[in-house]
Coordinates of C-alpha atoms in Angstrom, one line a residue:
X20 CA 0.0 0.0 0.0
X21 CA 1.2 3.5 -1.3
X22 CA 0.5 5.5 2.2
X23 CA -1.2 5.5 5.3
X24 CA -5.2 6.5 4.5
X25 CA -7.0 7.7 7.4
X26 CA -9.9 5.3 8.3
X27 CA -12.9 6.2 10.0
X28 CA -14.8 3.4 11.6
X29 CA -18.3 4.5 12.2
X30 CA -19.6 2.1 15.3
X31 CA -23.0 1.1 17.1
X32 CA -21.0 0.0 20.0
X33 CA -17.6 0.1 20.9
X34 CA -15.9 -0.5 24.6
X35 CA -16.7 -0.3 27.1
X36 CA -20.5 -1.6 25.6
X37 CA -20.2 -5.2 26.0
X38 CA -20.7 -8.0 23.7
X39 CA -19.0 -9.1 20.4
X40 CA -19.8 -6.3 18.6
X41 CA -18.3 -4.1 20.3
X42 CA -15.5 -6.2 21.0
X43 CA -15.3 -6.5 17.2
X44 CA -15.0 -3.0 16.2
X45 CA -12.1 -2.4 18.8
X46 CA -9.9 -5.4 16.9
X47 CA -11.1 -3.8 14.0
X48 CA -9.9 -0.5 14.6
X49 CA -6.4 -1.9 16.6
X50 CA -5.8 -4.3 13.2
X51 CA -6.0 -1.2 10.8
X52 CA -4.0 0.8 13.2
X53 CA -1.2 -1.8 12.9
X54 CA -1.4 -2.1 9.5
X55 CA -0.7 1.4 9.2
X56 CA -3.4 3.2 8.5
X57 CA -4.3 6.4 10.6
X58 CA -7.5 5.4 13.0
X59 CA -10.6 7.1 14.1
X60 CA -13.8 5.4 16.0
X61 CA -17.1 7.6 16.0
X62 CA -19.4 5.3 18.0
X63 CA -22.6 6.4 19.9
X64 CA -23.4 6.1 23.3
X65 CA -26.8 6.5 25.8
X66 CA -24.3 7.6 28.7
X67 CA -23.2 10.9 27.4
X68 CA -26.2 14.3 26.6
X69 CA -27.9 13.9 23.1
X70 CA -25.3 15.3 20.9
X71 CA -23.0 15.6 23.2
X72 CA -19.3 15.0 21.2
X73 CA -16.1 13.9 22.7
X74 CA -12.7 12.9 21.9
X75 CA -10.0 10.5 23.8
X76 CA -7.3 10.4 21.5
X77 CA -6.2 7.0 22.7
X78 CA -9.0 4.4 22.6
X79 CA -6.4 1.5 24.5
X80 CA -7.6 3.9 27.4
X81 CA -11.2 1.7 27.5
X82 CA -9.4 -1.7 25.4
X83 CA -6.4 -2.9 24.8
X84 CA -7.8 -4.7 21.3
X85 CA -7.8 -0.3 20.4
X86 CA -4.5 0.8 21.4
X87 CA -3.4 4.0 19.4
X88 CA -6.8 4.1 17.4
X89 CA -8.6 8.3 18.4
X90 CA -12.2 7.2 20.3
X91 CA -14.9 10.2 19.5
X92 CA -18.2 9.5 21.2
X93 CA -21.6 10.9 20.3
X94 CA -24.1 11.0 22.6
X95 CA -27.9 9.8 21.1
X96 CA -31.0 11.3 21.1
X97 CA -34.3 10.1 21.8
X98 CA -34.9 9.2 18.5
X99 CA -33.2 7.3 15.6
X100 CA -33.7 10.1 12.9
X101 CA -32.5 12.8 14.9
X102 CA -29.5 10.8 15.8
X103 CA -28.5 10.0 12.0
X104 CA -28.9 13.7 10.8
X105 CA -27.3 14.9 13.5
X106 CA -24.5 11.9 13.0
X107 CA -23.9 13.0 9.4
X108 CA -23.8 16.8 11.0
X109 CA -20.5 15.3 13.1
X110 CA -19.3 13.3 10.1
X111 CA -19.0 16.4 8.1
X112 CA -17.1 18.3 11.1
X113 CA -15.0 15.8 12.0
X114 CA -14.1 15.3 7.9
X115 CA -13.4 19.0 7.7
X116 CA -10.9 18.7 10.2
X117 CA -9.2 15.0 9.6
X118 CA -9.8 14.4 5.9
X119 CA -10.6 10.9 5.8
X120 CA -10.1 8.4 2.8
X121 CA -12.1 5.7 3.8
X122 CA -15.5 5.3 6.2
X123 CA -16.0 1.9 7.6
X124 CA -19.7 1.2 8.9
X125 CA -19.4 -1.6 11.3
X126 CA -22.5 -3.5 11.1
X127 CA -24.8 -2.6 8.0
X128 CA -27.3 -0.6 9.4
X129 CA -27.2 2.3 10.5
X130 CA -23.2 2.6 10.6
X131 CA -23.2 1.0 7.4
X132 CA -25.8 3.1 5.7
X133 CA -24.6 6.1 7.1
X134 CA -20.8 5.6 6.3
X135 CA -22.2 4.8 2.1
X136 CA -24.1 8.2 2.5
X137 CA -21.5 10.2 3.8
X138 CA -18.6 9.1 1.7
X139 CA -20.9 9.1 -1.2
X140 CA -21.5 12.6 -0.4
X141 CA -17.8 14.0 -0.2
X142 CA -16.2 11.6 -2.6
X143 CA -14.7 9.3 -0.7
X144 CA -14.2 5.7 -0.1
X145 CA -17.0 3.4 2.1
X146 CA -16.9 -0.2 3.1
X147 CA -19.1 -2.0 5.0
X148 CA -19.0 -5.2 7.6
X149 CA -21.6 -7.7 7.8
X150 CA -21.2 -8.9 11.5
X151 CA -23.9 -10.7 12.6
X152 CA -27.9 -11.0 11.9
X153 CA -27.9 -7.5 10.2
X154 CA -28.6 -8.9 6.3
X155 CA -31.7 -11.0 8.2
X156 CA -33.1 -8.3 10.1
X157 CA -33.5 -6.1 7.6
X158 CA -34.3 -8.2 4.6
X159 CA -38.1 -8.7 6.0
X160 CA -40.7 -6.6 7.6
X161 CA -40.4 -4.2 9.8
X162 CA -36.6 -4.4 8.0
X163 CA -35.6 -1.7 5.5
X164 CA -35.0 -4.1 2.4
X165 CA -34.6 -1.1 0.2
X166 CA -32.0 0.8 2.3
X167 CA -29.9 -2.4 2.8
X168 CA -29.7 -3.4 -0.7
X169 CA -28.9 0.5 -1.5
X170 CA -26.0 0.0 0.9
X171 CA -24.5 -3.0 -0.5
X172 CA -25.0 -1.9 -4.1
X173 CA -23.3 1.9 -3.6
X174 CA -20.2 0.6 -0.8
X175 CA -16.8 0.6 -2.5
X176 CA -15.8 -2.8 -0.6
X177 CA -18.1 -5.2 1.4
X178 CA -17.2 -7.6 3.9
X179 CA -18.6 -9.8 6.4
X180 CA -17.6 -11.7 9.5
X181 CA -18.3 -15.0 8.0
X182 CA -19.0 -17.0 4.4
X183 CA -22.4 -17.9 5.4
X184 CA -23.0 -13.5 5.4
X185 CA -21.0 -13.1 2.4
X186 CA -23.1 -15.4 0.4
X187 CA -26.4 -13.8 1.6
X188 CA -24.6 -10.8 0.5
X189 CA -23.9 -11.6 -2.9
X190 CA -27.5 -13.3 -3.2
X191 CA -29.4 -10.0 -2.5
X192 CA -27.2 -8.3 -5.4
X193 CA -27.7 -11.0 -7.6
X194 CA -23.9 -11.2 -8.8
X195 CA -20.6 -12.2 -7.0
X196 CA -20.3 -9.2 -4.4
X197 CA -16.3 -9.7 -4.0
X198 CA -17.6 -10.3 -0.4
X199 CA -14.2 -9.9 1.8
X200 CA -14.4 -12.4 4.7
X201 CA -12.6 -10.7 7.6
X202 CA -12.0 -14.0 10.2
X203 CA -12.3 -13.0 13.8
X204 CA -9.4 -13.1 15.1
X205 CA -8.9 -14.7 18.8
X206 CA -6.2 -13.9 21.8
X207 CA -5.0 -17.7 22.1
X208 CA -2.5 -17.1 24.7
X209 CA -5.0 -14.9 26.6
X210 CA -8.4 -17.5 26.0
X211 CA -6.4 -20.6 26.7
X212 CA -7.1 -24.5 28.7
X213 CA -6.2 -23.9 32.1
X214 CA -7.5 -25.2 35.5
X215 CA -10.3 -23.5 37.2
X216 CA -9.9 -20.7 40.2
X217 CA -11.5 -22.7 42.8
X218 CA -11.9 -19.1 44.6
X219 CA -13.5 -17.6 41.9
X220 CA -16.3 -20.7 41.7
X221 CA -17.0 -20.6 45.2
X222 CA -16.8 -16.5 45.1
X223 CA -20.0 -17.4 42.5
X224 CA -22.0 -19.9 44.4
X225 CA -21.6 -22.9 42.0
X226 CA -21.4 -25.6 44.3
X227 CA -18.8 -28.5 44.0
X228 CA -21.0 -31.3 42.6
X229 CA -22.5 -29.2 39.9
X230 CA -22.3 -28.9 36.1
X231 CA -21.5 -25.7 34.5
X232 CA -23.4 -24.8 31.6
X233 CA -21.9 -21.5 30.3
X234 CA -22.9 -18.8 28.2
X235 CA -20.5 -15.8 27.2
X236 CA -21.9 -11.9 26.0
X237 CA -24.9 -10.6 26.2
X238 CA -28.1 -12.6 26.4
X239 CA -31.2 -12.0 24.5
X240 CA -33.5 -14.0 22.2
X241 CA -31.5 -13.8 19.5
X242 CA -28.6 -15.6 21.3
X243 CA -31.1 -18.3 22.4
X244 CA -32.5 -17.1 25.8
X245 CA -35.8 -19.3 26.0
X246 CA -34.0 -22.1 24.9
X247 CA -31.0 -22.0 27.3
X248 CA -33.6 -21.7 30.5
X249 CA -35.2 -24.7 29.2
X250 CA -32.3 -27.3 28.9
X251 CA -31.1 -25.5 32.3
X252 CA -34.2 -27.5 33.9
X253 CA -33.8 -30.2 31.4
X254 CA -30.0 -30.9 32.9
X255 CA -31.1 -30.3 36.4
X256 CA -33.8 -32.8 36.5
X257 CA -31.2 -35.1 35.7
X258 CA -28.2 -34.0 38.2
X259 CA -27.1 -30.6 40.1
X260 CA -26.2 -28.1 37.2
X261 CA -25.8 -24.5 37.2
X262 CA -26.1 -22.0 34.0
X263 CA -23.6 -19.4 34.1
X264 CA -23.9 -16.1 32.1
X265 CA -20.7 -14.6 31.8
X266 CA -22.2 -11.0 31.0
X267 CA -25.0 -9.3 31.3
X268 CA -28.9 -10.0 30.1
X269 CA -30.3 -7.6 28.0
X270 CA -32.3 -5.1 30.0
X271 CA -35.6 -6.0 27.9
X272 CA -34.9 -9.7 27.9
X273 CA -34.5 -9.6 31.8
X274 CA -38.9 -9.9 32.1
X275 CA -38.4 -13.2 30.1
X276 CA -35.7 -13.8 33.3
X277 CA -38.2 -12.6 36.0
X278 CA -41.3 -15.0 34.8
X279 CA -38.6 -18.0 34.7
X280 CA -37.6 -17.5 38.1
X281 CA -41.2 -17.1 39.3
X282 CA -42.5 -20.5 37.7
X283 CA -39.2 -22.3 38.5
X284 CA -37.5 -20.7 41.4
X285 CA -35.4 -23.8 42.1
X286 CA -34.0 -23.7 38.3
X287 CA -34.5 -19.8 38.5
X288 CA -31.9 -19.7 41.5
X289 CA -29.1 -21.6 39.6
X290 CA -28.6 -18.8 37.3
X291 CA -25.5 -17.3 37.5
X292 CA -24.9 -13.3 36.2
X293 CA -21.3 -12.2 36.4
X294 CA -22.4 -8.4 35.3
X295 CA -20.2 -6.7 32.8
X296 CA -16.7 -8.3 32.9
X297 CA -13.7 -5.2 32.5
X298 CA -11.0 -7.4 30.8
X299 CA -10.6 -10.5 29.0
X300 CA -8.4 -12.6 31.8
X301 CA -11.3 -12.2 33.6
X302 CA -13.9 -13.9 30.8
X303 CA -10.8 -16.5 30.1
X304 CA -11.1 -17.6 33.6
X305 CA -15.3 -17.3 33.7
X306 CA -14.6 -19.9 30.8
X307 CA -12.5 -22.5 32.0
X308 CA -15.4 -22.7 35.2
X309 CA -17.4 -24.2 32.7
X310 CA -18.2 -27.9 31.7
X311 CA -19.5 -27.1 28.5
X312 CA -20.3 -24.0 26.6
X313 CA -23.8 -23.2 25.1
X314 CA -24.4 -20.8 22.0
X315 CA -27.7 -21.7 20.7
X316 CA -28.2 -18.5 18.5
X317 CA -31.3 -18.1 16.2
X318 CA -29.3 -15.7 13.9
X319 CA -25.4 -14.6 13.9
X320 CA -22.3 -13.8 12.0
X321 CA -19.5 -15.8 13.7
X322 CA -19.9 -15.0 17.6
X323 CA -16.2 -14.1 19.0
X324 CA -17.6 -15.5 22.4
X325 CA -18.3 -19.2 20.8
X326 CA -14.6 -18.7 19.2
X327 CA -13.1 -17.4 23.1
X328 CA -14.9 -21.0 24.5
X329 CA -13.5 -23.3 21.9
X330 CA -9.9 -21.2 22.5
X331 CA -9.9 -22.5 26.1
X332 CA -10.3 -25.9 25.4
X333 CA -14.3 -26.0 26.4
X334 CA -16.7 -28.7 24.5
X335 CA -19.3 -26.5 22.5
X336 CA -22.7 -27.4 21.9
X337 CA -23.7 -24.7 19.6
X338 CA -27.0 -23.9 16.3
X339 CA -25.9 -24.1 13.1
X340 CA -26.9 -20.6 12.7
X341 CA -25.0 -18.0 10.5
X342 CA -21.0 -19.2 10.2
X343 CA -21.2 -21.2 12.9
X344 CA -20.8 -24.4 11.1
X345 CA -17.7 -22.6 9.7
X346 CA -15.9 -23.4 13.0
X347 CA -17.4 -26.1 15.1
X348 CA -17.6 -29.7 13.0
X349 CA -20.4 -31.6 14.7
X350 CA -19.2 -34.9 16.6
X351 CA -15.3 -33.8 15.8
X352 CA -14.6 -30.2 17.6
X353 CA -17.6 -29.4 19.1
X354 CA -21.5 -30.5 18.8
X355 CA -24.2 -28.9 16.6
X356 CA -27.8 -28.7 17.2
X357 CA -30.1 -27.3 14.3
X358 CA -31.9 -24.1 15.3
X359 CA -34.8 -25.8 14.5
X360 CA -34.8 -28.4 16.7
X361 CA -33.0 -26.3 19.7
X362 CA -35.7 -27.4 22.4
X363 CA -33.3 -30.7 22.0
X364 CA -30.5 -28.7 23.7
X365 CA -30.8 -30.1 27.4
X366 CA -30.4 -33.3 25.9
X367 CA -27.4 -32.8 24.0
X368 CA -26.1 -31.1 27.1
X369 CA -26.4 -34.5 28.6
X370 CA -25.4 -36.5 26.4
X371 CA -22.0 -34.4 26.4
X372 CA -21.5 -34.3 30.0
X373 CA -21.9 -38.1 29.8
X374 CA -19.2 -38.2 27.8
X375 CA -15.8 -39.5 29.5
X376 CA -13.6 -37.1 30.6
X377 CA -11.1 -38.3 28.1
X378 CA -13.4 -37.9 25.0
X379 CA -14.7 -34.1 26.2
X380 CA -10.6 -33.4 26.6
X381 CA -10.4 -34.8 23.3
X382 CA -13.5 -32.6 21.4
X383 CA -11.8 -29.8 23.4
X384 CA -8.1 -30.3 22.1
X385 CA -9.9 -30.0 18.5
X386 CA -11.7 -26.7 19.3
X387 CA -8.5 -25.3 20.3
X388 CA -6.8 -26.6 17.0
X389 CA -9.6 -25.2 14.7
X390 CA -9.1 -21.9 16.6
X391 CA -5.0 -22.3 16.2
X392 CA -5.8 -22.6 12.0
X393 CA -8.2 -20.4 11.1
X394 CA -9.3 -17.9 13.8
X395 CA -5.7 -16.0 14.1
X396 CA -4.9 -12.2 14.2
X397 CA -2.3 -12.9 10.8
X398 CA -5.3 -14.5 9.0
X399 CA -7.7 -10.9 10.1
X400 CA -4.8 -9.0 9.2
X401 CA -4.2 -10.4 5.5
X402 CA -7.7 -9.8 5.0
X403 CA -8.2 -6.1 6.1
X404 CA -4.9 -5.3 4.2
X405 CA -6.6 -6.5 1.2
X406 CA -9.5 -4.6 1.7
X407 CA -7.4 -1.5 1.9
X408 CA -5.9 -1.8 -1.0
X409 CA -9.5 -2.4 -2.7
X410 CA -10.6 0.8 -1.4
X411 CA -8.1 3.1 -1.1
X412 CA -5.1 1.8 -3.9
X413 CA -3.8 5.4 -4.5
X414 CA -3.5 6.8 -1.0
X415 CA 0.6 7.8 -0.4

């Protein structure tokens, strides 16, 4: 690459917000950053006044995954189209002052849509990333189809966190999108096997005889809520089990929460909420508490936390949702259940904790090794530096 462009990432959610896609758009912004290119994260926030701006010119301040990238935050208001004009208001100031040559929406709408419609606007370049159940949501009712198949048609360079997304991609324009797939990349010495902190399962109630059914990010329905209650009773009716949430629940999931607990209290008092977790030793050990790790998502991308479990050496049992049959091969590294057929999970969760300990060390070992091949920071890299050069081949 001729020069160092200056990138502007336009994200949802960025650090400290929890969950994956967050997490995603801080190793997105730290990759580019190492590759060269000059950094900027706009990413909204509820904490801060509507329209309130501010900038911390090093974003490893909130995440490590960000070091060296310049964090603005914009603070939303009460509604979503006040927010975007206003969004495309900062856009324009923050251009006038940086001149950027490329916009990156992370996730496809809004960031997306807004980062096509603002480089379009002052002849730069746009990309977008497809991260997770964004082409799904907005392909039906109450979606905008038109809007998201504007976006993908007008973006200089697409991309998407896995091949299942790219090919949805490419099936709405009806031609080969040159989808990019950006592999997340995973901290492998960080999310390694290790032995449990007996301190830190007794400092979180899990008593000794029970099985640890775990769940990483934020829950909601989308990531499988009802359906990981359910095979928590299922598993307990059996033997003493325990679900453990490392995160948080999504504040307008929680009622689904609150009427669990009410009809099963026993069940209800067995599940375990970390809260917000401020660094990733502290998921990595949350991890290696569990027996086996749940992800039974209706929709996704390729969820980093799935990625994290198999890292440490955990037996998966995990949908076949989005690109999650990119990573886990059923019966080999990890288990699949079909998203149709998810009120099975509680018995797949006993038929894995059946298993000896040998053969769930063994499935682990292979999660680890798929992780080790594919899911690497030099395999992200190669791929973003690519879609540099797609978008921006004359910078210098």
């Amino acid at each position: 690459m001729a020069g160092s462009p200056r990138v502007l990432l336009l994200a949802e959610r960025f650090p400290p917000d929890i969950g994956g896609l967050a997490r995603s758009g801080a190793r997105t912004a730290g990759a580019l950053a190492r590759l060269g290119a000059r950094v900027e994260v706009l990413a909204w926030t509820r904490t801060a006044a509507p329209g309130a701006l501010s900038t911390l010119d090093d974003a490893g301040e909130v995440t490590p995954l960000a070091r060296g990238v310049t964090l603005h935050r914009l603070g939303l208001f009460g509604s979503s189209d006040l927010s975007m004009q206003h969004t495309l208001d900062v856009l324009g100031y923050l251009h006038s002052r940086r001149r950027y040559d490329l916009v990156w929406g992370h996730y496809l709408s809004p960031p997306g849509f807004l980062a096509v419609v603002f480089a379009a606007s002052v002849g730069i370049a746009s990309t977008v990333s497809a991260r997770g159940n964004d082409v799904d949501q907005h392909m039906f009712p109450p979606g905008d189809f038109a809007r998201l198949l504007w976006t993908l048609q007008r973006a200089d360079v697409l991309t998407a966190a896995s091949a299942d997304l790219g090919r949805k991609m490419s099936m709405l324009l009806g031609k080969d999108g040159r989808v990019e797939v950006i592999p997340n990349a995973v901290d492998t010495e960080m999310f390694s096997p290790g032995p449990a902190e007996v301190s830190l399962r007794a400092r979180l109630g899990i008593a000794p005889d029970e099985a640890v059914l775990g769940f990483s990010g934020e829950l909601r329905h989308k990531k499988g809520l009802p359906f990981l209650l359910a095979a928590l009773s299922e598993v307990r009716r059996t033997r003493p089990a325990c679900l453990l949430v490392i995160g948080e629940v999504r504040p307008r999931d929680a009622e689904h929460l609150v009427a669990f607990r009410a009809e099963h209290p026993e069940d209800g008092a067995r599940i375990l909420v970390s809260g917000a977790l401020e660094t990733p030793e502290s998921i990595a050990a949350h991890l290696r508490l569990c027996d086996v790790y749940l992800q039974p998502s209706l929709w996704e991308g390729m969820p980093n936390a799935l990625l994290e479990a198999m890292s440490c050496g955990l037996p998966v049992i995990a949908s076949d949702a989005g690109g999650i049959p990119e990573a886990v091969d059923h019966q080999r590294n990890g288990f699949i259940v079909s998203k149709a057929l998810l009120n099975h999970l509680g018995q797949a969760c006993l038929d894995v904790l059946s298993l000896s300990s040998e053969h769930r060390a063994a499935i682990g070992a292979a999660a680890r090794r798929r992780i080790l091949e594919r899911f690497q920071s030099e395999a992200e890299a190669e791929v973003l530096r690519r879609v540099l050069t797609r978008a921006v081949p004359r910078v210098g």
